[in-house]
Amino acid sequence: MSKKILVTGCNGQLGRAINKEYAGSDVTFINTDVVEGEGVTALDITKIEQVLSLVRAEQPEVIINCAAHTNVDACEKQWDAAYRINALGPRNLSIAAEAVGAKMIHVSTDYVFEGNGTKPYTEFDAPNPVSAYGKTKLEGEKFVQQFSNHFFIFRTAWLYGDGKNFVKTMLNLSETHDEVSVVCDQLGSPTSAVELAKAIHHFEGTENYGLYHATCEGDTNWADFTEEIFKRAGKSTKVNHVTSKQYKQMNPAAADRPAYSILDNYMMRLTDGYQMADWKDALDVYMAELK
């Protein structure tokens, strides 16, 4: 009998990657997003009655929450909306998952850390978010742990895939600019949505519940990342390395971002030795598909 998996935010980068990752598996997807479409059921995860009604009707074995308010700058001005989507949404899904005995899979972020570290953060380091986005995502994590007995939380970072993302933004800018200015003092690990989907698929079928860091291996900064993107695309656009302070002066409304948000996938290694691809290798695959 086919396994039923309910996906929220199915039209986003990770939602699409999840669907592709499971293609050919004996899985029936209940794809949901805020707007109804072909093969997509409309679901507002911030409304508990809607969530419970759909989950009880469909009886999924697994719920994968890919929905989030991810616009970091907008979250600063839209605290209520960010809290509803990033915190109450995961709470509602966890309550519904528990009601039908489903596994709950939730995706979180490196922004739960303040970003002043000097070594990669493990799952056992204390979170201390500095942005509205990070604060609301941390509350979502807490709700999942509070209301679900069978949960996986995957903290990821610098995600790119099939949709709007940093890689495509830089490539678009290179079409109209001879040079771009990119922050060089924020460190992290660019992560392919394809790689994250593989990791979710790997752990979803196990009983290894808990909190995991899930980023591609290795690290870089945004400016160097941009140079790697341009190199693979054959672009000659110059990358000006600027500090976060300089960027803030150019963009006063920008939210504070972690200066150091490299995550250590410690729990994955400890649990069963699972390893995600190196970020440069994952970028090679992604760029080849864009051509």
Backbone as JSON, one array per atom type, in Angstrom:
{
  "sequence": "MSKKILVTGCNGQLGRAINKEYAGSDVTFINTDVVEGEGVTALDITKIEQVLSLVRAEQPEVIINCAAHTNVDACEKQWDAAYRINALGPRNLSIAAEAVGAKMIHVSTDYVFEGNGTKPYTEFDAPNPVSAYGKTKLEGEKFVQQFSNHFFIFRTAWLYGDGKNFVKTMLNLSETHDEVSVVCDQLGSPTSAVELAKAIHHFEGTENYGLYHATCEGDTNWADFTEEIFKRAGKSTKVNHVTSKQYKQMNPAAADRPAYSILDNYMMRLTDGYQMADWKDALDVYMAELK",
  "N": [[0.84, -1.19, 0.0], [0.53, 2.23, -0.82], [2.52, 4.81, 0.6], [1.37, 7.67, 2.3], [2.17, 11.03, 1.99], [2.0, 14.24, 3.23], [2.68, 17.39, 1.99], [3.56, 20.66, 2.78], [3.75, 23.99, 1.41], [4.4, 23.26, -1.19], [5.04, 24.36, -3.64], [7.35, 25.71, -3.33], [11.01, 25.95, -3.28], [12.12, 23.76, -1.81], [9.86, 22.13, -1.51], [9.34, 21.38, -4.16], [11.71, 20.0, -4.7], [11.46, 17.87, -2.92], [9.29, 16.46, -4.01], [10.45, 15.64, -6.45], [12.57, 14.09, -5.51], [11.31, 11.87, -4.39], [10.17, 10.73, -6.58], [9.09, 7.93, -8.41], [9.1, 6.35, -6.19], [7.04, 4.39, -3.96], [4.87, 6.26, -3.19], [2.23, 8.41, -2.26], [1.53, 11.69, -2.82], [0.16, 14.38, -0.99], [-0.06, 17.31, -1.99], [0.24, 20.59, -0.85], [-0.41, 24.14, -0.71], [-0.5, 27.73, -0.24], [-2.15, 28.7, -2.21], [-4.57, 27.24, -4.31], [-4.02, 24.88, -6.94], [-3.2, 23.07, -9.98], [-3.23, 19.8, -9.05], [-2.65, 20.62, -6.53], [-3.6, 21.28, -3.25], [-5.32, 23.84, -1.58], [-4.11, 25.21, 1.41], [-4.07, 26.79, 4.48], [-1.75, 27.0, 6.74], [-1.77, 28.37, 9.09], [-4.21, 28.25, 10.21], [-5.77, 26.32, 12.43], [-8.12, 24.76, 12.33], [-8.5, 24.27, 9.58], [-6.18, 22.81, 9.02], [-6.38, 20.55, 10.69], [-8.75, 19.45, 9.68], [-8.09, 18.73, 6.99], [-5.92, 16.97, 7.4], [-7.08, 14.96, 8.96], [-8.93, 14.0, 7.12], [-7.31, 13.04, 5.03], [-5.41, 11.39, 6.25], [-2.44, 11.12, 6.39], [0.76, 9.41, 6.54], [3.06, 10.75, 6.96], [4.04, 14.12, 7.5], [5.45, 16.79, 5.85], [6.8, 19.81, 6.43], [7.34, 22.41, 4.45], [6.69, 25.0, 4.28], [7.11, 28.48, 4.9], [7.72, 31.81, 6.19], [10.02, 33.39, 4.62], [11.29, 35.73, 3.91], [13.66, 37.6, 5.07], [14.13, 40.35, 5.65], [11.55, 41.43, 5.37], [10.22, 40.13, 7.43], [10.95, 41.56, 9.68], [9.29, 43.76, 9.64], [6.87, 42.6, 9.53], [5.98, 41.12, 11.84], [3.8, 39.75, 13.08], [2.66, 38.24, 10.98], [4.89, 36.69, 10.3], [5.22, 35.27, 12.68], [2.83, 33.83, 12.79], [3.06, 32.15, 10.5], [5.64, 30.94, 10.73], [5.76, 29.96, 13.32], [3.16, 29.38, 14.58], [2.08, 27.88, 12.46], [3.78, 25.47, 12.2], [3.15, 24.52, 14.77], [0.38, 23.94, 14.52], [0.44, 21.98, 12.5], [1.89, 20.0, 13.8], [0.22, 19.3, 15.91], [-1.88, 18.23, 14.42], [-0.55, 16.14, 13.13], [0.03, 14.51, 15.28], [-2.54, 13.81, 15.99], [-3.3, 11.95, 14.07], [-1.33, 10.1, 14.18], [0.96, 10.55, 12.63], [4.29, 11.0, 11.28], [6.2, 13.92, 11.89], [7.82, 16.27, 10.0], [9.93, 18.95, 9.99], [11.29, 21.99, 8.72], [13.95, 24.04, 9.57], [16.25, 26.71, 10.41], [19.57, 28.21, 10.06], [19.5, 30.68, 11.16], [18.59, 30.65, 13.74], [20.65, 30.93, 15.4], [22.82, 33.43, 16.89], [25.09, 34.09, 15.54], [27.76, 34.79, 16.15], [29.76, 33.03, 16.51], [32.78, 30.96, 16.54], [33.36, 28.48, 15.75], [31.87, 25.71, 13.95], [28.36, 25.43, 14.54], [26.81, 23.02, 16.58], [24.03, 20.75, 17.12], [23.7, 20.94, 19.8], [24.4, 23.36, 20.72], [23.39, 26.43, 22.22], [20.59, 28.16, 20.97], [20.22, 31.57, 19.86], [18.63, 33.77, 18.5], [18.82, 36.76, 16.41], [17.23, 38.11, 14.65], [13.85, 38.83, 13.5], [12.93, 36.84, 11.82], [14.61, 34.64, 12.55], [13.89, 34.4, 15.26], [11.14, 33.76, 15.15], [11.24, 31.37, 13.75], [12.62, 29.76, 15.57], [10.71, 29.6, 17.6], [8.85, 28.07, 16.24], [10.25, 25.63, 16.06], [10.27, 24.93, 18.77], [7.54, 24.52, 19.27], [7.03, 22.29, 17.61], [8.54, 20.33, 18.91], [7.19, 20.3, 21.26], [4.57, 19.46, 20.69], [4.61, 17.22, 19.03], [5.31, 13.75, 19.05], [6.81, 12.27, 17.36], [9.04, 13.47, 15.68], [11.08, 15.12, 13.2], [13.43, 17.62, 12.97], [14.98, 19.7, 10.72], [17.61, 21.77, 10.46], [18.65, 24.07, 8.12], [20.58, 25.96, 5.65], [21.24, 28.86, 3.62], [19.78, 28.15, 1.29], [19.17, 26.92, -1.99], [17.44, 26.27, -5.08], [14.92, 24.96, -7.25], [13.46, 27.67, -8.09], [13.0, 31.05, -6.81], [16.08, 32.36, -5.84], [19.34, 32.95, -4.32], [21.43, 32.27, -6.1], [20.23, 32.47, -8.67], [19.46, 35.14, -8.55], [21.94, 36.47, -8.52], [22.94, 35.65, -11.01], [21.06, 36.85, -12.7], [21.58, 39.55, -12.14], [24.13, 39.71, -13.2], [23.63, 39.86, -15.87], [22.97, 42.46, -16.4], [24.76, 44.08, -15.1], [28.12, 45.23, -14.76], [29.57, 44.93, -12.55], [29.11, 43.73, -9.18], [28.19, 44.24, -5.76], [28.92, 42.41, -2.94], [28.42, 40.91, 0.24], [31.18, 40.01, 2.28], [31.86, 39.11, 4.78], [30.2, 37.36, 6.06], [29.73, 34.12, 7.02], [28.91, 30.84, 5.88], [27.15, 27.84, 4.77], [26.39, 27.13, 1.59], [23.5, 25.48, 0.44], [22.08, 22.93, -1.42], [18.75, 22.43, -2.44], [18.1, 19.97, -3.45], [19.96, 18.26, -2.23], [19.17, 18.56, 0.44], [16.59, 17.49, 0.31], [17.21, 14.83, -0.26], [18.43, 14.09, 2.16], [16.28, 14.38, 3.93], [14.56, 12.41, 2.9], [16.11, 10.16, 3.43], [16.16, 10.04, 6.28], [13.48, 10.08, 6.92], [12.29, 7.54, 6.67], [13.13, 6.23, 8.93], [13.38, 5.62, 12.51], [14.8, 7.48, 13.79], [14.35, 9.92, 15.39], [14.43, 13.48, 16.03], [16.49, 16.48, 16.37], [18.26, 17.89, 13.71], [21.16, 19.18, 12.07], [21.45, 20.23, 8.75], [23.17, 20.83, 6.24], [25.01, 21.44, 3.2], [28.35, 20.14, 2.94], [31.37, 21.86, 3.99], [32.29, 25.4, 3.71], [31.76, 28.95, 3.07], [31.84, 32.44, 2.03], [29.43, 35.01, 1.16], [30.34, 36.61, -0.98], [32.51, 35.17, -2.11], [31.07, 32.89, -2.78], [29.44, 33.96, -4.76], [31.38, 34.5, -6.69], [32.12, 31.89, -7.35], [29.76, 31.03, -8.52], [29.58, 32.71, -10.79], [31.91, 31.91, -12.09], [31.3, 29.28, -12.86], [29.24, 29.81, -14.59], [30.43, 31.14, -16.58], [30.65, 33.91, -16.48], [31.8, 37.3, -16.58], [31.44, 39.25, -14.76], [32.41, 41.52, -12.26], [33.08, 40.96, -8.8], [32.58, 42.87, -6.06], [33.9, 42.91, -2.89], [32.29, 43.53, 0.07], [31.85, 44.75, 3.44], [29.59, 43.73, 6.1], [28.79, 45.98, 7.49], [29.21, 48.02, 5.61], [27.38, 47.19, 3.69], [25.02, 47.5, 5.1], [24.92, 50.25, 5.32], [24.42, 50.89, 2.7], [22.0, 49.65, 2.39], [19.82, 50.38, 4.45], [17.45, 49.29, 5.53], [17.81, 46.61, 5.76], [17.72, 43.51, 7.55], [19.53, 42.39, 10.47], [21.99, 39.93, 9.97], [23.33, 36.65, 10.64], [26.8, 36.69, 11.3], [28.45, 34.54, 11.4], [27.43, 31.52, 10.55], [27.88, 28.81, 10.23], [26.95, 25.5, 10.14], [27.36, 22.44, 11.89], [26.87, 19.22, 10.87], [26.39, 17.37, 13.02], [24.7, 15.53, 14.42], [23.72, 13.93, 12.34], [26.05, 12.58, 11.47], [26.67, 11.28, 13.83], [24.43, 9.69, 14.26], [23.98, 7.85, 12.02], [26.06, 8.12, 10.29], [25.46, 9.52, 8.01], [26.11, 11.64, 5.23], [26.05, 14.78, 3.7], [26.47, 16.26, 0.4], [29.48, 17.98, -0.69], [29.51, 21.54, -0.81], [30.42, 22.79, -3.14], [30.42, 20.74, -5.03], [27.68, 20.17, -5.1], [26.77, 22.58, -6.11], [27.91, 22.5, -8.66], [26.33, 20.51, -9.87], [23.81, 21.72, -9.83], [24.21, 24.07, -11.37], [24.83, 22.93, -13.82], [22.38, 21.88, -14.51], [20.94, 24.19, -14.91], [21.81, 25.14, -17.33]],
  "CA": [[0.0, 0.0, 0.0], [1.32, 3.44, -0.99], [2.66, 5.68, 1.76], [0.84, 9.02, 2.06], [2.97, 12.13, 2.55], [1.44, 15.57, 3.02], [3.73, 18.41, 1.89], [3.12, 22.06, 2.76], [4.69, 24.81, 0.65], [4.87, 22.35, -2.26], [5.51, 25.13, -4.8], [8.64, 26.33, -3.02], [12.2, 25.23, -3.73], [12.26, 22.46, -1.15], [8.68, 21.33, -1.84], [9.56, 20.81, -5.5], [12.8, 19.03, -4.59], [10.92, 16.69, -2.23], [8.49, 15.72, -4.99], [11.37, 15.01, -7.4], [13.36, 13.1, -4.8], [10.5, 10.67, -4.15], [9.63, 10.23, -7.86], [9.38, 6.52, -8.62], [8.85, 5.62, -4.94], [5.63, 4.04, -3.74], [4.39, 7.33, -2.32], [1.17, 9.29, -2.75], [1.7, 13.01, -2.23], [-0.91, 15.35, -0.84], [0.67, 18.57, -2.11], [-0.56, 21.75, -0.44], [0.22, 25.45, -0.68], [-1.51, 28.73, 0.13], [-3.08, 28.87, -3.33], [-4.92, 25.99, -4.98], [-3.57, 24.77, -8.32], [-3.31, 21.71, -10.51], [-2.59, 18.84, -8.16], [-2.28, 21.3, -5.28], [-4.73, 21.63, -2.39], [-5.1, 25.06, -0.81], [-4.07, 25.01, 2.86], [-3.5, 27.86, 5.28], [-1.26, 26.28, 7.92], [-1.95, 29.19, 10.29], [-5.57, 28.0, 10.71], [-5.77, 24.96, 13.0], [-9.29, 23.99, 11.87], [-8.2, 23.83, 8.21], [-5.11, 21.8, 9.07], [-6.94, 19.32, 11.28], [-9.76, 18.9, 8.77], [-7.43, 18.09, 5.86], [-5.1, 15.85, 7.87], [-7.98, 13.86, 9.37], [-9.55, 13.45, 5.91], [-6.31, 12.36, 4.19], [-4.7, 10.4, 7.06], [-1.07, 10.87, 5.92], [1.7, 8.81, 7.5], [4.14, 11.72, 7.15], [3.81, 15.52, 7.12], [6.7, 17.52, 5.65], [6.49, 21.24, 6.39], [8.28, 23.25, 3.69], [6.13, 26.36, 4.24], [7.72, 29.42, 5.84], [7.89, 33.21, 5.8], [11.49, 33.38, 4.56], [11.85, 37.03, 3.57], [14.24, 38.01, 6.34], [13.9, 41.77, 5.87], [10.11, 41.66, 5.54], [9.8, 39.61, 8.74], [11.16, 42.61, 10.68], [8.14, 44.66, 9.63], [5.65, 41.77, 9.53], [6.2, 40.17, 12.94], [2.61, 38.9, 13.3], [2.57, 37.28, 9.87], [6.02, 35.77, 10.44], [4.95, 34.38, 13.82], [1.74, 32.9, 12.42], [3.52, 31.16, 9.52], [6.85, 30.24, 11.16], [5.6, 29.36, 14.65], [1.85, 28.75, 14.75], [1.91, 26.87, 11.41], [4.36, 24.22, 12.66], [2.37, 24.03, 15.91], [-0.86, 23.34, 14.03], [0.77, 20.74, 11.78], [2.33, 19.0, 14.79], [-0.99, 18.84, 16.6], [-2.6, 17.38, 13.46], [0.24, 14.92, 12.93], [-0.16, 13.67, 16.47], [-3.93, 13.33, 15.99], [-3.45, 10.79, 13.18], [-0.17, 9.23, 14.35], [1.9, 10.77, 11.53], [5.6, 11.6, 11.55], [6.23, 15.35, 11.6], [9.14, 16.73, 9.54], [9.9, 20.42, 9.95], [12.55, 22.57, 8.26], [14.29, 25.28, 10.27], [17.26, 27.58, 9.81], [20.78, 28.63, 10.79], [19.24, 31.98, 11.78], [18.26, 30.51, 15.17], [21.87, 31.32, 16.14], [23.12, 34.86, 16.73], [26.09, 34.2, 14.48], [29.05, 35.36, 16.56], [30.61, 31.9, 16.89], [34.09, 30.8, 15.9], [33.41, 27.11, 15.25], [30.54, 25.32, 13.49], [27.36, 25.16, 15.56], [26.19, 21.71, 16.63], [22.64, 20.74, 17.59], [23.68, 21.1, 21.25], [24.69, 24.76, 21.06], [22.16, 27.16, 22.56], [20.17, 29.17, 19.99], [20.01, 32.94, 20.35], [18.4, 34.51, 17.25], [18.83, 38.21, 16.5], [16.25, 38.67, 13.71], [12.46, 38.36, 13.65], [12.87, 35.56, 11.12], [15.23, 33.62, 13.39], [13.11, 34.25, 16.5], [9.88, 33.05, 14.89], [11.59, 30.0, 13.37], [12.94, 29.04, 16.8], [9.44, 29.29, 18.26], [8.3, 26.94, 15.5], [10.97, 24.42, 16.51], [9.81, 24.6, 20.13], [6.18, 23.97, 19.16], [7.11, 20.94, 17.05], [9.04, 19.44, 19.96], [6.19, 20.25, 22.33], [3.3, 18.84, 20.31], [4.76, 15.97, 18.28], [6.15, 12.73, 19.67], [7.6, 11.61, 16.31], [9.41, 14.59, 14.82], [12.42, 15.42, 12.7], [13.64, 19.03, 12.63], [16.21, 19.86, 9.95], [18.06, 23.16, 10.29], [19.46, 24.2, 6.93], [21.1, 27.31, 5.47], [21.63, 29.35, 2.29], [19.16, 27.16, 0.41], [18.85, 27.28, -3.38], [16.85, 25.15, -5.82], [14.03, 25.34, -8.34], [12.65, 28.8, -7.62], [13.74, 32.28, -6.58], [17.14, 32.13, -4.87], [20.52, 33.8, -4.43], [22.17, 31.92, -7.32], [19.55, 33.07, -9.82], [19.51, 36.6, -8.41], [23.27, 36.91, -8.96], [23.03, 35.43, -12.46], [20.25, 37.9, -13.33], [22.32, 40.81, -12.0], [25.28, 39.68, -14.1], [23.16, 40.18, -17.22], [22.79, 43.91, -16.56], [25.78, 44.81, -14.35], [29.53, 44.85, -14.96], [30.08, 44.55, -11.23], [28.12, 43.64, -8.1], [28.78, 44.32, -4.41], [28.39, 41.3, -2.15], [29.0, 40.82, 1.59], [32.27, 39.04, 2.35], [32.19, 38.74, 6.16], [29.19, 36.44, 6.61], [30.16, 32.76, 6.65], [27.89, 29.8, 5.97], [27.27, 26.72, 3.84], [25.34, 27.06, 0.57], [22.9, 24.14, 0.47], [21.17, 22.6, -2.51], [17.47, 21.84, -2.02], [18.16, 18.55, -3.84], [20.69, 17.56, -1.18], [18.34, 18.55, 1.64], [15.51, 16.54, 0.06], [17.8, 13.49, -0.11], [18.62, 13.84, 3.59], [14.94, 14.19, 4.52], [14.1, 11.09, 2.45], [16.91, 9.16, 4.13], [15.78, 9.9, 7.69], [12.02, 9.93, 7.04], [11.91, 6.13, 6.81], [13.71, 5.66, 10.14], [12.83, 6.06, 13.8], [15.84, 8.32, 14.39], [13.73, 11.22, 15.57], [15.2, 14.5, 16.73], [16.93, 17.72, 15.73], [19.44, 17.68, 12.87], [21.68, 20.19, 11.17], [21.43, 19.62, 7.42], [23.7, 21.72, 5.21], [26.09, 20.86, 2.42], [29.63, 20.2, 3.63], [32.23, 22.98, 3.62], [31.72, 26.72, 3.98], [32.27, 30.05, 2.25], [31.11, 33.68, 2.31], [28.53, 35.33, 0.05], [31.09, 37.15, -2.12], [33.21, 34.04, -2.74], [30.0, 32.06, -3.36], [29.05, 34.62, -6.0], [32.45, 34.28, -7.66], [32.02, 30.49, -7.8], [28.59, 30.97, -9.41], [29.96, 33.36, -12.05], [32.93, 31.08, -12.74], [30.63, 28.13, -13.49], [28.35, 30.31, -15.64], [31.24, 31.83, -17.59], [30.37, 35.36, -16.4], [32.98, 38.12, -16.28], [31.03, 40.3, -13.82], [33.31, 41.67, -11.11], [32.44, 40.9, -7.49], [33.19, 43.74, -5.05], [33.72, 42.37, -1.54], [31.97, 44.6, 1.03], [31.54, 44.27, 4.79], [28.18, 43.84, 6.5], [28.56, 47.38, 7.87], [29.09, 48.79, 4.36], [26.12, 46.78, 3.05], [23.94, 48.09, 5.89], [24.87, 51.67, 4.96], [23.8, 50.95, 1.37], [20.64, 49.1, 2.52], [19.5, 50.58, 5.87], [16.31, 48.5, 6.0], [18.17, 45.19, 5.84], [17.77, 42.93, 8.89], [20.83, 41.84, 10.86], [22.16, 38.52, 9.61], [24.45, 36.06, 11.38], [28.11, 36.82, 10.67], [29.01, 33.18, 11.34], [26.32, 30.57, 10.75], [28.25, 27.49, 9.72], [26.37, 24.43, 10.95], [28.01, 21.13, 11.88], [25.85, 18.15, 10.8], [26.92, 16.45, 14.03], [23.74, 14.45, 14.73], [23.68, 13.01, 11.2], [27.24, 11.73, 11.54], [26.6, 10.47, 15.05], [23.31, 8.75, 14.19], [24.26, 6.72, 11.11], [27.16, 8.44, 9.38], [24.97, 10.14, 6.78], [26.87, 12.83, 4.87], [25.57, 15.54, 2.55], [27.51, 16.57, -0.58], [30.22, 19.22, -0.56], [28.7, 22.6, -1.41], [30.87, 23.07, -4.51], [29.93, 19.64, -5.88], [26.23, 20.36, -5.26], [26.6, 23.73, -7.0], [28.23, 22.0, -10.0], [25.14, 19.79, -10.38], [22.73, 22.71, -10.02], [24.55, 24.94, -12.5], [24.75, 22.12, -15.05], [20.94, 21.74, -14.83], [20.42, 25.49, -15.36], [22.26, 25.42, -18.71]],
  "C": [[0.88, 1.26, 0.0], [1.34, 4.28, 0.29], [2.15, 7.07, 1.4], [1.69, 10.06, 2.77], [2.31, 13.46, 2.2], [2.59, 16.59, 3.05], [3.09, 19.79, 1.9], [4.17, 22.88, 2.01], [5.26, 24.05, -0.54], [5.41, 23.09, -3.48], [6.84, 25.83, -4.55], [9.8, 25.45, -3.47], [12.31, 23.84, -3.12], [11.07, 21.55, -1.46], [8.82, 20.65, -3.18], [10.64, 19.73, -5.45], [12.33, 17.74, -3.92], [10.13, 15.83, -3.22], [9.38, 14.98, -5.98], [12.16, 13.88, -6.75], [12.6, 11.79, -4.63], [9.93, 10.07, -5.44], [10.05, 8.8, -8.07], [9.21, 5.69, -7.36], [7.36, 5.33, -4.82], [5.03, 5.02, -2.74], [3.27, 8.1, -3.01], [1.33, 10.64, -2.04], [0.37, 13.75, -2.13], [-0.18, 16.7, -0.82], [-0.23, 19.75, -1.77], [0.28, 23.03, -0.51], [-0.88, 26.47, -0.37], [-2.55, 28.94, -0.96], [-3.31, 27.53, -4.01], [-4.42, 26.02, -6.43], [-3.73, 23.35, -8.8], [-2.53, 20.74, -9.63], [-2.18, 19.41, -6.82], [-3.54, 21.7, -4.51], [-4.39, 22.89, -1.61], [-5.13, 24.75, 0.68], [-3.38, 26.19, 3.52], [-3.07, 27.23, 6.6], [-1.45, 27.09, 9.2], [-3.35, 28.99, 10.91], [-5.71, 26.54, 11.14], [-6.94, 24.12, 12.49], [-9.06, 23.43, 10.47], [-7.22, 22.67, 8.22], [-5.67, 20.48, 9.59], [-7.93, 18.65, 10.34], [-9.1, 18.13, 7.62], [-6.66, 16.85, 6.3], [-5.98, 14.67, 8.3], [-8.64, 13.21, 8.16], [-8.57, 12.6, 5.12], [-5.54, 11.26, 4.92], [-3.28, 10.09, 6.54], [-0.24, 10.17, 7.0], [2.82, 9.79, 7.86], [3.65, 13.11, 6.74], [5.17, 16.18, 7.0], [6.38, 19.0, 5.47], [7.59, 22.03, 5.69], [7.8, 24.7, 3.62], [6.82, 27.23, 5.28], [7.65, 30.84, 5.28], [9.39, 33.44, 5.81], [12.12, 34.72, 4.17], [12.35, 37.7, 4.86], [13.98, 39.48, 6.65], [12.42, 42.07, 6.14], [9.62, 41.19, 6.91], [9.96, 40.67, 9.83], [9.95, 43.53, 10.78], [6.82, 43.9, 9.76], [5.74, 40.69, 10.61], [5.01, 39.22, 13.1], [2.48, 37.84, 12.22], [3.67, 36.24, 9.97], [5.76, 34.77, 11.56], [3.86, 33.36, 13.47], [2.26, 31.78, 11.52], [4.66, 30.3, 10.08], [6.73, 29.54, 12.51], [4.26, 28.65, 14.81], [1.59, 27.67, 13.69], [2.5, 25.53, 11.81], [3.63, 23.63, 13.88], [1.13, 23.3, 15.43], [-0.6, 22.02, 13.33], [1.19, 19.64, 12.74], [1.14, 18.43, 15.56], [-1.76, 17.88, 15.7], [-1.87, 16.07, 13.22], [0.03, 13.96, 14.09], [-1.57, 13.06, 16.5], [-4.12, 12.09, 15.13], [-2.25, 9.84, 13.24], [0.86, 9.36, 13.24], [3.25, 11.29, 12.04], [5.55, 13.06, 11.11], [7.66, 15.75, 11.21], [9.06, 18.23, 9.31], [11.28, 20.95, 9.55], [12.78, 23.91, 8.95], [15.57, 25.87, 9.66], [18.47, 27.84, 10.7], [20.54, 29.94, 11.54], [18.76, 31.87, 13.22], [19.48, 30.82, 16.04], [22.18, 32.79, 15.89], [24.24, 35.1, 15.74], [27.38, 34.88, 14.86], [30.03, 34.27, 16.98], [31.93, 31.88, 16.15], [34.3, 29.36, 15.43], [32.0, 26.67, 14.89], [29.6, 24.95, 14.63], [26.87, 23.71, 15.46], [24.75, 21.86, 17.15], [22.56, 21.01, 19.1], [24.09, 22.5, 21.69], [23.38, 25.52, 21.27], [21.82, 28.19, 21.5], [20.03, 30.54, 20.66], [19.8, 33.85, 19.14], [18.37, 36.01, 17.45], [17.8, 38.87, 15.59], [14.86, 38.13, 14.0], [12.29, 37.0, 12.98], [13.41, 34.44, 12.01], [14.42, 33.34, 14.66], [11.83, 33.45, 16.25], [10.14, 31.6, 14.47], [11.95, 29.16, 14.6], [11.68, 28.68, 17.57], [8.75, 28.11, 17.57], [8.94, 25.63, 15.91], [10.43, 23.96, 17.87], [8.42, 23.96, 20.1], [6.2, 22.54, 18.62], [7.54, 19.96, 18.13], [8.0, 19.27, 21.08], [4.99, 19.39, 21.96], [3.42, 17.54, 19.52], [5.68, 15.01, 19.02], [7.06, 12.04, 18.66], [8.03, 12.67, 15.29], [10.86, 14.52, 14.36], [12.44, 16.93, 12.43], [14.98, 19.12, 11.92], [16.53, 21.35, 9.81], [18.99, 23.22, 9.06], [19.89, 25.66, 6.75], [21.37, 27.6, 4.0], [21.07, 28.44, 1.19], [18.89, 27.72, -0.99], [18.33, 26.04, -4.11], [16.01, 25.67, -6.97], [13.07, 26.42, -7.86], [13.53, 30.02, -7.45], [14.81, 32.04, -5.52], [18.35, 33.01, -5.18], [21.29, 33.53, -5.73], [21.55, 32.6, -8.53], [19.56, 34.6, -9.76], [20.85, 37.14, -8.91], [23.43, 36.75, -10.47], [22.23, 36.48, -13.22], [20.96, 39.25, -13.28], [23.49, 40.87, -12.97], [24.91, 40.01, -15.54], [23.12, 41.69, -17.48], [23.85, 44.74, -15.84], [27.18, 44.3, -14.67], [30.17, 44.44, -13.64], [28.94, 44.53, -10.22], [28.86, 43.72, -6.77], [28.11, 43.29, -3.52], [29.15, 41.21, -0.82], [30.05, 39.7, 1.65], [32.57, 38.57, 3.77], [31.06, 37.98, 6.86], [29.5, 35.04, 6.09], [29.03, 31.75, 6.84], [28.13, 28.72, 4.93], [26.12, 26.71, 2.85], [24.82, 25.62, 0.46], [21.89, 23.97, -0.64], [19.9, 21.97, -1.96], [17.42, 20.35, -2.38], [18.85, 17.74, -2.75], [19.88, 17.48, 0.11], [17.2, 17.55, 1.5], [16.0, 15.1, 0.2], [17.95, 13.12, 1.37], [17.28, 13.58, 4.29], [14.41, 12.8, 4.16], [14.82, 9.99, 3.23], [16.4, 8.94, 5.56], [14.29, 9.66, 7.87], [11.6, 8.48, 7.29], [12.44, 5.47, 8.06], [12.95, 6.12, 11.39], [13.83, 6.96, 14.52], [15.36, 9.75, 14.57], [14.67, 12.2, 16.26], [15.55, 15.69, 15.87], [18.23, 17.48, 14.98], [19.86, 18.98, 12.18], [21.87, 19.53, 9.81], [21.85, 20.64, 6.37], [24.74, 20.96, 4.41], [27.41, 21.05, 3.17], [30.47, 21.37, 3.12], [31.54, 24.31, 3.89], [32.39, 27.76, 3.11], [31.62, 31.34, 2.74], [30.33, 34.05, 1.04], [29.29, 35.82, -1.19], [31.83, 36.03, -2.86], [32.23, 33.09, -3.41], [29.59, 32.64, -4.71], [30.11, 34.4, -7.09], [32.43, 32.85, -8.22], [30.85, 30.32, -8.78], [28.96, 31.54, -10.79], [30.99, 32.53, -12.82], [32.28, 29.92, -13.51], [29.73, 28.57, -14.66], [29.12, 31.03, -16.74], [30.99, 33.33, -17.63], [31.64, 36.12, -16.01], [32.67, 39.25, -15.29], [31.95, 40.33, -12.61], [32.52, 41.64, -9.81], [33.22, 41.79, -6.51], [32.88, 43.18, -3.67], [33.47, 43.54, -0.57], [31.66, 43.99, 2.39], [30.05, 44.41, 5.07], [27.83, 45.28, 6.86], [28.37, 48.25, 6.63], [27.76, 48.47, 3.67], [24.94, 47.44, 3.76], [23.79, 49.58, 5.56], [24.2, 51.86, 3.59], [22.34, 50.52, 1.41], [20.19, 49.19, 3.97], [18.37, 49.7, 6.4], [16.63, 47.02, 6.18], [18.26, 44.71, 7.29], [19.19, 42.45, 9.19], [20.87, 40.35, 10.53], [23.35, 37.96, 10.36], [25.76, 36.23, 10.61], [28.75, 35.44, 10.47], [27.87, 32.21, 11.59], [26.62, 29.22, 10.12], [27.7, 26.44, 10.69], [27.2, 23.15, 10.8], [26.91, 20.07, 11.9], [26.23, 17.01, 11.76], [26.0, 15.25, 14.27], [23.62, 13.45, 13.58], [24.85, 12.03, 11.26], [27.14, 10.76, 12.7], [25.56, 9.36, 14.93], [23.6, 7.56, 13.28], [25.32, 7.03, 10.06], [26.72, 9.11, 8.09], [25.73, 11.44, 6.5], [26.25, 13.48, 3.63], [26.74, 15.91, 1.65], [28.25, 17.85, -0.21], [29.49, 20.32, -1.33], [29.12, 22.91, -2.84], [30.4, 21.99, -5.48], [28.43, 19.79, -6.15], [25.94, 21.53, -6.2], [26.9, 23.35, -8.45], [26.99, 21.36, -10.64], [24.02, 20.78, -10.71], [22.99, 23.58, -11.24], [24.47, 24.2, -13.82], [23.29, 21.98, -15.5], [20.35, 23.05, -15.33], [20.75, 25.77, -16.83], [21.32, 24.81, -19.72]]
}
